[in-house]
CSV table of C-alpha atoms in Angstrom, one decimal:
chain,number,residue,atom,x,y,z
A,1,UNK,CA,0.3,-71.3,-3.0
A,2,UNK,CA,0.6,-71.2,-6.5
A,3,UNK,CA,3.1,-73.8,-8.4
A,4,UNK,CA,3.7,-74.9,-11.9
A,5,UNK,CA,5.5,-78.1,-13.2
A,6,UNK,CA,7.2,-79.1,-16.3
A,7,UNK,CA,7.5,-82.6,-16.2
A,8,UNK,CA,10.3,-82.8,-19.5
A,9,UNK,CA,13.5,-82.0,-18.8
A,10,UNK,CA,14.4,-82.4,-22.4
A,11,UNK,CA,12.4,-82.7,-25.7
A,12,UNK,CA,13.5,-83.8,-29.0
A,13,UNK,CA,11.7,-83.3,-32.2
A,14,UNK,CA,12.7,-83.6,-35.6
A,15,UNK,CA,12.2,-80.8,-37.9
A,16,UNK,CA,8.7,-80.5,-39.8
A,17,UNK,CA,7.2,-82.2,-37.1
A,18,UNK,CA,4.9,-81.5,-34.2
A,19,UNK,CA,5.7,-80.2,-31.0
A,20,UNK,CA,4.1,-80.0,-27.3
A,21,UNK,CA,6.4,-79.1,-24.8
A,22,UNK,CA,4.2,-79.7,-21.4
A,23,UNK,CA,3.1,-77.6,-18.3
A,24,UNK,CA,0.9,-78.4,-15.5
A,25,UNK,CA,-0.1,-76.2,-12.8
A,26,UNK,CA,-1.5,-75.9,-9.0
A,27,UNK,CA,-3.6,-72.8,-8.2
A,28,UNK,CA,-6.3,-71.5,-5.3
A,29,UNK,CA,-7.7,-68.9,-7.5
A,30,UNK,CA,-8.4,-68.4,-11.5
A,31,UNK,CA,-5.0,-69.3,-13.2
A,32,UNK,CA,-3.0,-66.8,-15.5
A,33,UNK,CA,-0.5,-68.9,-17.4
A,34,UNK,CA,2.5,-67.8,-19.6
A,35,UNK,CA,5.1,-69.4,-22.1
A,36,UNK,CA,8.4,-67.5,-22.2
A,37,UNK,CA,11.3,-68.8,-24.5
A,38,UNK,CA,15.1,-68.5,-23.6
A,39,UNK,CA,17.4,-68.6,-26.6
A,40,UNK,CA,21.2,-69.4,-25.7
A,41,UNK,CA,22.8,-66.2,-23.5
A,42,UNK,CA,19.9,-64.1,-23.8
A,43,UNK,CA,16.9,-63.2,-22.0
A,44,UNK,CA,13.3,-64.4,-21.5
A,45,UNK,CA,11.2,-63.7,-24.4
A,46,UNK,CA,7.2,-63.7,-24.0
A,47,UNK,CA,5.6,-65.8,-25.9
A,48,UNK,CA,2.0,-66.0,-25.0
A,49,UNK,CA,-0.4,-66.0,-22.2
A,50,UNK,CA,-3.9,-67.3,-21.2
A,51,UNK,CA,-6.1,-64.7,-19.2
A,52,UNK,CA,-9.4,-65.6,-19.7
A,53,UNK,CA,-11.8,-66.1,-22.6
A,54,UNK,CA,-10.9,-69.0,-25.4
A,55,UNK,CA,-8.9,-72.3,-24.3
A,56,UNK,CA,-6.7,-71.9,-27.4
A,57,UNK,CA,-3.8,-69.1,-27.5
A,58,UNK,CA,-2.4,-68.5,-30.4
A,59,UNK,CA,1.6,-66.5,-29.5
A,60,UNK,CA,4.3,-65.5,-31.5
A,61,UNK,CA,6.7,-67.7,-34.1
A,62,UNK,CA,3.5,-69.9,-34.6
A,63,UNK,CA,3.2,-71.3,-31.4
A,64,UNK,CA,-0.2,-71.9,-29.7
A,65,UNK,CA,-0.7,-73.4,-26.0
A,66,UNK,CA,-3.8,-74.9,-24.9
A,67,UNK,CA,-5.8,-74.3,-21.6
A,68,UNK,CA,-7.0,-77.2,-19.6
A,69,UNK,CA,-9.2,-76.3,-16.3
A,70,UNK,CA,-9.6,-80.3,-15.6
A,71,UNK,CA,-6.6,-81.1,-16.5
A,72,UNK,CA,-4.9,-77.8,-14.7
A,73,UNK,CA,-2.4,-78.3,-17.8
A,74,UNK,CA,-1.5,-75.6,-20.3
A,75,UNK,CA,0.7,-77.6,-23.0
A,76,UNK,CA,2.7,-75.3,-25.6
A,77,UNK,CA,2.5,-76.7,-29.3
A,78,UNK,CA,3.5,-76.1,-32.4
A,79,UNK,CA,2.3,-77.9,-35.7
A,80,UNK,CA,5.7,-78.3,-37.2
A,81,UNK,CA,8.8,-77.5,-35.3
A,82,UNK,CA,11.9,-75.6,-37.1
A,83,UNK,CA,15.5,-76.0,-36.0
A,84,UNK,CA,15.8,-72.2,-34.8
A,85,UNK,CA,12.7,-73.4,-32.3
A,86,UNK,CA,15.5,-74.9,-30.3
A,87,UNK,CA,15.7,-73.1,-26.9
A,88,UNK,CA,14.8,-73.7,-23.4
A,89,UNK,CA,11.4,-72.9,-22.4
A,90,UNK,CA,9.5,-71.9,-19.7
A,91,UNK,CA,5.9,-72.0,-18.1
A,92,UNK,CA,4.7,-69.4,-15.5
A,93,UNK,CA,1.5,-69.2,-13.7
A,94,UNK,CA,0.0,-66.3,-11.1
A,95,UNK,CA,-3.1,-66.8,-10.0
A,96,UNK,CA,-6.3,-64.4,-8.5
A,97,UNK,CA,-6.0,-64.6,-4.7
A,98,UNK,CA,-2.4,-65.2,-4.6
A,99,UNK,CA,1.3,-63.1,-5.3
A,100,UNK,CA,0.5,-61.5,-8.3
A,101,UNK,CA,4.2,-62.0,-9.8
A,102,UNK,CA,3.9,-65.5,-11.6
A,103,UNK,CA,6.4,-68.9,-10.3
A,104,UNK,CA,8.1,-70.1,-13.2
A,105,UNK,CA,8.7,-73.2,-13.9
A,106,UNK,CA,12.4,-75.2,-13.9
A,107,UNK,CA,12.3,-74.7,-17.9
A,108,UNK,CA,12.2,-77.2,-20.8
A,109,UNK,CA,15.1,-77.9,-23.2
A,110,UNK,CA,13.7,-78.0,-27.0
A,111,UNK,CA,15.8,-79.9,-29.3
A,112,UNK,CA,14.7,-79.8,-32.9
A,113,UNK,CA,16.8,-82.2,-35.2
A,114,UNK,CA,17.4,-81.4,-38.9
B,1,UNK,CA,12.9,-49.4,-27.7
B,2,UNK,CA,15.4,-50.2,-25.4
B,3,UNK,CA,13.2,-52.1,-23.1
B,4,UNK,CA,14.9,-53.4,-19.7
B,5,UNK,CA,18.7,-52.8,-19.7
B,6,UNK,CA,20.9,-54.4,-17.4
B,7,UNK,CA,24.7,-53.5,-16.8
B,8,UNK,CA,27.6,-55.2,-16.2
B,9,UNK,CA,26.8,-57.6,-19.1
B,10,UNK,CA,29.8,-59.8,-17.3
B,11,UNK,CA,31.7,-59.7,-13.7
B,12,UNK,CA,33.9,-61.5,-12.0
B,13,UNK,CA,34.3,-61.1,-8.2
B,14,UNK,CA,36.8,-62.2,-5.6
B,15,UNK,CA,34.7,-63.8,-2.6
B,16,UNK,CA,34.3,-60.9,-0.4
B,17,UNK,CA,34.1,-58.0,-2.8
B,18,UNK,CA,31.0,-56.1,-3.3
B,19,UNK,CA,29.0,-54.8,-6.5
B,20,UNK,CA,26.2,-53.2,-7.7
B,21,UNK,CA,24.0,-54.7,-10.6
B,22,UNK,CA,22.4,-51.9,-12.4
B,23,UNK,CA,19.1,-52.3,-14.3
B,24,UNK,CA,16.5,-49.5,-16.0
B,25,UNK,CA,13.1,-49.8,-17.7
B,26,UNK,CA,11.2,-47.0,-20.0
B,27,UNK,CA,8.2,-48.6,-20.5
B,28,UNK,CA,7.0,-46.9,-17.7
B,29,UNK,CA,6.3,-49.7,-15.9
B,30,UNK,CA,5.5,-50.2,-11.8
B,31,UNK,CA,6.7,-53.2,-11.3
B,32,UNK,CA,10.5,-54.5,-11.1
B,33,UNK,CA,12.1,-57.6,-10.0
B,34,UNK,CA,15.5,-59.5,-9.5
B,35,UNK,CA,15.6,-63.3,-10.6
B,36,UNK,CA,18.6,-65.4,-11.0
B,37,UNK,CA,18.8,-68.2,-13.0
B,38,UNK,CA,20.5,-71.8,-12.0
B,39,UNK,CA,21.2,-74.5,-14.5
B,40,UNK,CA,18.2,-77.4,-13.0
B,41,UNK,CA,16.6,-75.1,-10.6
B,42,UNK,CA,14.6,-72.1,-13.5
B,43,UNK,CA,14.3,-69.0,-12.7
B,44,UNK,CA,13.8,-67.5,-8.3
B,45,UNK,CA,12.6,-64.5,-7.6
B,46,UNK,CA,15.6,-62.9,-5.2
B,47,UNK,CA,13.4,-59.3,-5.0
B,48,UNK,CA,11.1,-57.2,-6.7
B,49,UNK,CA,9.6,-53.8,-6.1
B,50,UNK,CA,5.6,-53.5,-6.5
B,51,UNK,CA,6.4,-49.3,-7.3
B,52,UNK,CA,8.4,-46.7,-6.5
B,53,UNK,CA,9.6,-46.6,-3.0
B,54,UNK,CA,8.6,-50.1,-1.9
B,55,UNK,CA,10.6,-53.7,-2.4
B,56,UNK,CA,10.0,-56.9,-0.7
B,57,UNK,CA,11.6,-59.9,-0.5
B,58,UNK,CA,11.2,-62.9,-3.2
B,59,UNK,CA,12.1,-66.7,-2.5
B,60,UNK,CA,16.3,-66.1,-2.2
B,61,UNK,CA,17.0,-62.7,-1.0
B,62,UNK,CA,19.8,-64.0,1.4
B,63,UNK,CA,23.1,-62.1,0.7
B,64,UNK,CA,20.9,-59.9,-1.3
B,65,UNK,CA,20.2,-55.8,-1.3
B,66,UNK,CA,17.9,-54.0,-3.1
B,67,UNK,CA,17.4,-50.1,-4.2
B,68,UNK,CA,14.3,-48.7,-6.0
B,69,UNK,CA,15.8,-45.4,-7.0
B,70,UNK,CA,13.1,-44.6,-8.8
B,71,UNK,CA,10.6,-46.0,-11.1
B,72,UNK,CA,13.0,-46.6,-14.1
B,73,UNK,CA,16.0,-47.7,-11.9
B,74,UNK,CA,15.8,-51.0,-9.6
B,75,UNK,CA,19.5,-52.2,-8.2
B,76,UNK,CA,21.0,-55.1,-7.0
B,77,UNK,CA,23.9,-55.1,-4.8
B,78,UNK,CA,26.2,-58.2,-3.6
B,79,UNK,CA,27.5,-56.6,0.4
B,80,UNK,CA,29.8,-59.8,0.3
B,81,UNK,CA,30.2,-61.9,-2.4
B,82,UNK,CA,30.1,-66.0,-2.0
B,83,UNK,CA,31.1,-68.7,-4.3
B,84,UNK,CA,26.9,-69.6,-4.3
B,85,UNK,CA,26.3,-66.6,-5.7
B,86,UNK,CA,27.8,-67.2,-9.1
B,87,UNK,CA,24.7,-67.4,-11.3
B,88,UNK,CA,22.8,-65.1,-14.1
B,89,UNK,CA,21.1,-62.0,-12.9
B,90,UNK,CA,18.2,-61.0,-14.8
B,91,UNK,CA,16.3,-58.2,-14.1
B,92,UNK,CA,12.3,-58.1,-15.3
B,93,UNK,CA,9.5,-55.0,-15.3
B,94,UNK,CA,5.7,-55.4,-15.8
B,95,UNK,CA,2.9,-53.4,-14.7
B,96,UNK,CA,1.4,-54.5,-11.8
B,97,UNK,CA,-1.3,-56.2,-11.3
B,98,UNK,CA,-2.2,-60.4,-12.4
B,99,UNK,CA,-2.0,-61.2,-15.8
B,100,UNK,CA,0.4,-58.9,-17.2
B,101,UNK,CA,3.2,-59.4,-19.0
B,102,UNK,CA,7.3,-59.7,-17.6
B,103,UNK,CA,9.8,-58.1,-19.8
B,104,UNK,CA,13.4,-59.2,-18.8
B,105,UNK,CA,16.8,-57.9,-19.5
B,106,UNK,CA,19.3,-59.7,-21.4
B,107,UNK,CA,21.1,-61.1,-18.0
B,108,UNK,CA,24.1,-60.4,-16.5
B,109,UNK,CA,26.5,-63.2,-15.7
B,110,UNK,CA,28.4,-63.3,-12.5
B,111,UNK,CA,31.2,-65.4,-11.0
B,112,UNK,CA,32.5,-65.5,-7.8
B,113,UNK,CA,36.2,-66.8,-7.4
């Protein structure tokens, strides 16, 4: 079974700052992680995606997210956070062996405070 | 590029009415799915269709129908509405296959009276 957690309800940040909005995960197989972003009344927007290859994914609007195999982790970051940032985000994992349709996480409110 | 399009954008139902949510993709894509979307509980998989002429069922497909109709078009039909039902529809697309990327629609929000 194949399962992902965010363990943040809520994040806060001021602007200018850095973010890291976290996801951890639980996989059989080779993981293949995603960050989507939910702006208010609107869809899920892809952000980025680790496959394979180099730990460090670098995704759209300047956000990057991290690959941890010992840590099964796969934080989002971002080195200074802007007010439009603030959304609700999500982490999604699929994994070789298992569904191939990734389990998305319960989804992380950003915050970013002028 | 249209992308994934969803229709009715809004509904509201009397408990015991039935309805169709429409959705179409053309990016050519095999894969389509159903999620709804709870406030506290993310995003469930309710259906999803691996390609034309095939669905199965996702973690909530209770009170749920399906019809692939073909590759562009995947539907979602309420037989009898409930009160638990009131929630956001999306509808998603991808190719098939791990790793790829979901596309989703822009939601469809439904209440149930």
């Amino acid at each position: 079974a194949q399962s992902v957690a965010q363990p943040e309800d809520q994040v806060n940040v001021a602007e200018g700052n850095p973010l890291t909005v976290k996801c951890t995960y639980s996989v059989s197989g080779n993981p293949y992680l995603f960050w989507y972003v939910q702006y208010p009344n609107r869809g899920l927007q892809f952000l980025l995606k680790y496959i394979t290859g180099d730990n460090l994914v670098k995704g759209s609007y300047g956000f990057e997210a991290e690959f941890n195999k010992s840590q099964t982790s796969f934080h989002l970051k971002k080195p200074s956070a802007l007010v439009s940032d603030s959304a609700l985000y999500f982490c999604a994992v699929s994994a070789s062996g298992g569904s191939y349709i990734p389990t998305f996480g319960r989804g992380t409110s950003l915050i970013v405070h002028p | 590029n249209a992308g994934v399009t969803q229709t009715p954008k809004f509904q509201v139902l009397k408990t015991g009415q039935s309805m169709t949510l429409q959705c179409a993709q053309d990016m050519n894509h095999n894969s389509m799915y159903w999620y709804r979307q709870d406030p506290g509980m993310g995003l469930r998989l309710i259906y999803y269709s691996a390609s034309e002429g095939t669905t199965d069922k996702g973690e909530v497909p209770n009170g749920y129908n399906v019809s692939r109709l073909n590759k562009r078009e995947f539907s979602l039909r309420l037989e009898s509405a409930a009160p638990s039902q009131t929630s956001v529809y999306f509808c998603a697309s991808s190719e098939t296959g791990y790793g790829n990327t979901i596309y989703f629609g822009e939601g469809s929000w439904l209440t149930v009276v």
